[in-house]
Amino acid sequence: MSRILVVDDEPQILRALRINLAARGYEVAVAADGGSALREAADRRPDLIVLDLGLPDMDGVDVIHGVRGWSSVPIIVLSGRSGNQDKIDALDAGADDYVTKPFGVDELLARVRAVTRRTGSRESEPARVSIGEHVIDLAEKTVSGDVRLTPTEWHILELLVRNPGKLISQRQLLREVWGTQYVKETHYLRQYMAQLRRKLEKDPAHPVHLITEPGMGYRFTS
């Protein structure tokens, strides 16, 4: 049974999520503010945190920073803030995904399952990943079908496929591939993602594996 900590200052949302998650076999703890969330996270060591950003005592991004100081537990942000900058700030702080209010419970549960699967498979990370007709061999750093990738293309692809379903922010990709001085050079990513899609996607104009989240980042779906 996975332990989930739900953090939100709206009682009706806490109640609805506690009921829906418990009905699906999850052990659920709740917190209504950031201070309580940090204490619950330290005491209960949840397997996943669902976190609102608009908390009464501190910003949810500060909660993410606090948790990330000692834990890599997956965090799904659940917030009424729809602006891209809020999403980018949360992702850069270490959130794994972002769901905007109002939300469908089925969508949130699907994100929870995806994150849970990803976390559960980290210890036995697959050596091979399929993208359409191609097989990516992460150990050998090769792509089937005689596809040749540049070192930069491979670095971007590897970051995405090692985190299936996770939204990777533009800043994180730029920082990890090119360095901190390039975090605003988003045109680099557009160029290289276009190249990867031409090499790997069946229809590069309508990608189904290397997905753009406009203004935020990219996501790999198998």
Tab-separated table of C-alpha atoms in Angstrom:
chain	number	residue	atom	x	y	z
A	1	MET	CA	0.000	0.000	0.000
A	2	SER	CA	1.406	3.416	-0.963
A	3	ARG	CA	1.318	6.244	1.561
A	4	ILE	CA	0.138	9.580	0.147
A	5	LEU	CA	0.256	12.953	1.894
A	6	VAL	CA	-2.350	15.435	0.600
A	7	VAL	CA	-1.653	19.094	1.404
A	8	ASP	CA	-4.428	21.645	0.774
A	9	ASP	CA	-6.165	24.361	2.779
A	10	GLU	CA	-9.593	23.609	1.270
A	11	PRO	CA	-11.392	21.101	3.550
A	12	GLN	CA	-13.655	19.827	0.765
A	13	ILE	CA	-10.679	18.960	-1.429
A	14	LEU	CA	-8.900	17.200	1.446
A	15	ARG	CA	-12.033	15.177	2.165
A	16	ALA	CA	-12.687	14.289	-1.484
A	17	LEU	CA	-9.114	13.185	-2.125
A	18	ARG	CA	-8.887	11.254	1.126
A	19	ILE	CA	-12.056	9.320	0.247
A	20	ASN	CA	-11.095	8.675	-3.391
A	21	LEU	CA	-7.510	7.664	-2.634
A	22	ALA	CA	-8.459	5.470	0.331
A	23	ALA	CA	-11.103	3.733	-1.813
A	24	ARG	CA	-8.290	2.708	-4.168
A	25	GLY	CA	-6.147	1.238	-1.445
A	26	TYR	CA	-3.855	4.135	-0.617
A	27	GLU	CA	-2.986	5.080	2.947
A	28	VAL	CA	-3.765	8.811	3.179
A	29	ALA	CA	-2.532	11.558	5.507
A	30	VAL	CA	-3.625	15.189	5.184
A	31	ALA	CA	-2.240	18.605	6.083
A	32	ALA	CA	-3.859	22.045	5.750
A	33	ASP	CA	-0.726	24.235	5.801
A	34	GLY	CA	2.956	24.157	4.917
A	35	GLY	CA	4.310	23.699	8.422
A	36	SER	CA	2.077	20.702	9.051
A	37	ALA	CA	3.001	19.301	5.638
A	38	LEU	CA	6.726	19.392	6.405
A	39	ARG	CA	6.175	17.729	9.794
A	40	GLU	CA	3.912	15.039	8.303
A	41	ALA	CA	6.411	14.379	5.515
A	42	ALA	CA	9.229	13.939	8.037
A	43	ASP	CA	7.187	11.789	10.430
A	44	ARG	CA	5.233	9.594	8.000
A	45	ARG	CA	7.731	9.367	5.118
A	46	PRO	CA	5.022	9.209	2.418
A	47	ASP	CA	5.584	7.539	-0.936
A	48	LEU	CA	4.026	10.520	-2.729
A	49	ILE	CA	2.886	14.074	-1.900
A	50	VAL	CA	-0.028	15.910	-3.531
A	51	LEU	CA	0.599	19.579	-2.784
A	52	ASP	CA	-1.371	22.795	-3.207
A	53	LEU	CA	0.736	25.929	-3.813
A	54	GLY	CA	-1.592	28.466	-2.161
A	55	LEU	CA	-1.141	27.590	1.507
A	56	PRO	CA	-1.982	29.967	4.380
A	57	ASP	CA	1.430	30.028	6.078
A	58	MET	CA	3.926	29.627	3.224
A	59	ASP	CA	4.110	29.166	-0.516
A	60	GLY	CA	3.928	25.597	-1.732
A	61	VAL	CA	7.195	26.101	-3.622
A	62	ASP	CA	8.897	26.648	-0.260
A	63	VAL	CA	7.420	23.347	0.916
A	64	ILE	CA	8.928	21.654	-2.128
A	65	HIS	CA	12.334	23.172	-1.341
A	66	GLY	CA	11.988	22.038	2.268
A	67	VAL	CA	11.163	18.461	1.312
A	68	ARG	CA	13.846	18.323	-1.356
A	69	GLY	CA	16.452	19.191	1.267
A	70	TRP	CA	16.248	15.617	2.543
A	71	SER	CA	13.933	13.543	0.303
A	72	SER	CA	13.344	12.639	-3.335
A	73	VAL	CA	9.713	11.625	-2.696
A	74	PRO	CA	7.573	12.330	-5.805
A	75	ILE	CA	5.508	15.522	-5.578
A	76	ILE	CA	2.433	16.294	-7.675
A	77	VAL	CA	1.445	19.953	-7.449
A	78	LEU	CA	-2.295	20.615	-7.359
A	79	SER	CA	-3.066	24.300	-7.673
A	80	GLY	CA	-5.490	26.935	-8.903
A	81	ARG	CA	-2.579	28.948	-10.264
A	82	SER	CA	-2.721	28.490	-14.007
A	83	GLY	CA	0.159	30.766	-15.021
A	84	ASN	CA	3.137	29.081	-16.652
A	85	GLN	CA	5.625	30.804	-14.332
A	86	ASP	CA	4.039	29.201	-11.271
A	87	LYS	CA	4.307	25.810	-12.922
A	88	ILE	CA	7.913	26.445	-13.950
A	89	ASP	CA	8.849	27.568	-10.427
A	90	ALA	CA	7.280	24.428	-8.940
A	91	LEU	CA	8.972	22.122	-11.431
A	92	ASP	CA	12.341	23.823	-10.987
A	93	ALA	CA	11.976	23.455	-7.220
A	94	GLY	CA	11.637	19.691	-7.688
A	95	ALA	CA	7.983	18.890	-8.348
A	96	ASP	CA	7.367	15.848	-10.557
A	97	ASP	CA	4.087	16.936	-12.153
A	98	TYR	CA	1.441	19.662	-12.087
A	99	VAL	CA	-2.362	19.420	-12.148
A	100	THR	CA	-4.427	22.612	-12.402
A	101	LYS	CA	-7.660	23.219	-10.458
A	102	PRO	CA	-10.442	22.592	-11.178
A	103	PHE	CA	-9.377	19.046	-11.877
A	104	GLY	CA	-10.930	15.678	-12.556
A	105	VAL	CA	-10.288	13.033	-9.917
A	106	ASP	CA	-9.662	10.460	-12.654
A	107	GLU	CA	-6.923	12.648	-14.148
A	108	LEU	CA	-5.233	13.099	-10.789
A	109	LEU	CA	-5.449	9.374	-10.048
A	110	ALA	CA	-3.869	8.634	-13.437
A	111	ARG	CA	-0.981	10.980	-12.574
A	112	VAL	CA	-0.628	9.298	-9.178
A	113	ARG	CA	-0.463	5.860	-10.813
A	114	ALA	CA	2.091	7.061	-13.354
A	115	VAL	CA	4.335	8.578	-10.701
A	116	THR	CA	3.959	5.505	-8.484
A	117	ARG	CA	4.936	3.195	-11.360
A	118	ARG	CA	7.907	5.376	-12.226
A	119	THR	CA	9.110	5.470	-8.634
A	120	GLY	CA	8.628	1.747	-8.144
A	121	SER	CA	10.706	0.938	-11.209
A	122	ARG	CA	13.695	3.141	-10.358
A	123	GLU	CA	15.647	0.367	-8.659
A	124	SER	CA	15.203	-1.939	-11.666
A	125	GLU	CA	15.398	0.716	-14.358
A	126	PRO	CA	14.912	-0.833	-17.803
A	127	ALA	CA	17.940	-0.976	-20.058
A	128	ARG	CA	15.805	-0.579	-23.178
A	129	VAL	CA	12.935	1.767	-23.996
A	130	SER	CA	10.765	1.745	-27.131
A	131	ILE	CA	9.836	4.849	-29.097
A	132	GLY	CA	7.534	3.724	-31.868
A	133	GLU	CA	9.526	1.394	-34.128
A	134	HIS	CA	12.829	2.250	-32.443
A	135	VAL	CA	14.452	0.691	-29.378
A	136	ILE	CA	16.627	2.917	-27.193
A	137	ASP	CA	19.407	0.970	-25.457
A	138	LEU	CA	20.335	3.099	-22.450
A	139	ALA	CA	23.285	0.938	-21.473
A	140	GLU	CA	24.881	0.802	-24.925
A	141	LYS	CA	23.698	4.325	-25.857
A	142	THR	CA	22.356	3.157	-29.203
A	143	VAL	CA	19.132	3.435	-31.196
A	144	SER	CA	17.846	0.643	-33.432
A	145	GLY	CA	17.188	1.187	-37.113
A	146	ASP	CA	20.653	2.644	-37.743
A	147	VAL	CA	19.622	5.964	-36.156
A	148	ARG	CA	22.565	8.157	-35.203
A	149	LEU	CA	22.215	10.740	-32.445
A	150	THR	CA	24.623	13.527	-31.563
A	151	PRO	CA	25.901	13.634	-27.952
A	152	THR	CA	23.552	16.563	-27.228
A	153	GLU	CA	20.549	14.782	-28.745
A	154	TRP	CA	21.353	11.691	-26.688
A	155	HIS	CA	21.674	13.682	-23.456
A	156	ILE	CA	18.242	15.266	-23.954
A	157	LEU	CA	16.640	11.959	-24.934
A	158	GLU	CA	18.160	10.110	-21.986
A	159	LEU	CA	16.881	12.686	-19.484
A	160	LEU	CA	13.368	12.288	-20.885
A	161	VAL	CA	13.185	8.504	-21.276
A	162	ARG	CA	14.647	7.871	-17.806
A	163	ASN	CA	11.684	9.837	-16.422
A	164	PRO	CA	8.687	8.480	-18.379
A	165	GLY	CA	5.562	10.564	-17.955
A	166	LYS	CA	7.356	13.237	-15.923
A	167	LEU	CA	7.209	16.849	-17.052
A	168	ILE	CA	10.829	18.044	-17.319
A	169	SER	CA	11.078	21.830	-17.290
A	170	GLN	CA	12.930	23.757	-19.970
A	171	ARG	CA	15.252	25.204	-17.349
A	172	GLN	CA	16.176	21.758	-16.029
A	173	LEU	CA	16.960	20.426	-19.498
A	174	LEU	CA	18.990	23.504	-20.431
A	175	ARG	CA	20.852	23.458	-17.120
A	176	GLU	CA	21.720	19.763	-17.270
A	177	VAL	CA	22.605	19.615	-20.965
A	178	TRP	CA	24.258	22.985	-21.589
A	179	GLY	CA	24.929	24.474	-18.133
A	180	THR	CA	23.466	27.139	-15.851
A	181	GLN	CA	24.492	30.002	-18.134
A	182	TYR	CA	22.130	28.711	-20.842
A	183	VAL	CA	18.872	28.400	-18.870
A	184	LYS	CA	17.156	31.082	-20.982
A	185	GLU	CA	18.209	29.718	-24.381
A	186	THR	CA	14.933	27.919	-25.062
A	187	HIS	CA	15.525	28.038	-28.828
A	188	TYR	CA	18.247	25.411	-28.304
A	189	LEU	CA	15.626	22.978	-27.029
A	190	ARG	CA	13.178	23.690	-29.842
A	191	GLN	CA	15.885	22.983	-32.408
A	192	TYR	CA	17.113	19.753	-30.823
A	193	MET	CA	13.643	18.432	-30.038
A	194	ALA	CA	12.701	18.977	-33.678
A	195	GLN	CA	15.767	16.963	-34.702
A	196	LEU	CA	14.922	14.132	-32.292
A	197	ARG	CA	11.360	13.959	-33.571
A	198	ARG	CA	12.520	13.782	-37.180
A	199	LYS	CA	14.735	10.832	-36.269
A	200	LEU	CA	12.408	8.966	-33.885
A	201	GLU	CA	8.755	9.927	-34.334
A	202	LYS	CA	6.662	8.308	-37.054
A	203	ASP	CA	4.985	11.666	-37.721
A	204	PRO	CA	7.311	14.415	-36.433
A	205	ALA	CA	4.636	17.091	-36.921
A	206	HIS	CA	2.303	15.186	-34.577
A	207	PRO	CA	4.574	13.545	-31.968
A	208	VAL	CA	3.141	10.936	-29.622
A	209	HIS	CA	6.263	10.154	-27.565
A	210	LEU	CA	8.297	13.368	-27.274
A	211	ILE	CA	5.611	15.769	-26.102
A	212	THR	CA	5.835	19.550	-25.665
A	213	GLU	CA	4.090	21.176	-22.711
A	214	PRO	CA	3.894	24.750	-24.117
A	215	GLY	CA	5.897	27.277	-22.143
A	216	MET	CA	6.920	24.707	-19.528
A	217	GLY	CA	8.933	21.799	-20.833
A	218	TYR	CA	8.791	18.324	-22.329
A	219	ARG	CA	7.466	14.887	-21.442
A	220	PHE	CA	8.250	11.386	-22.729
A	221	THR	CA	5.328	8.985	-23.089
A	222	SER	CA	5.843	5.362	-24.105
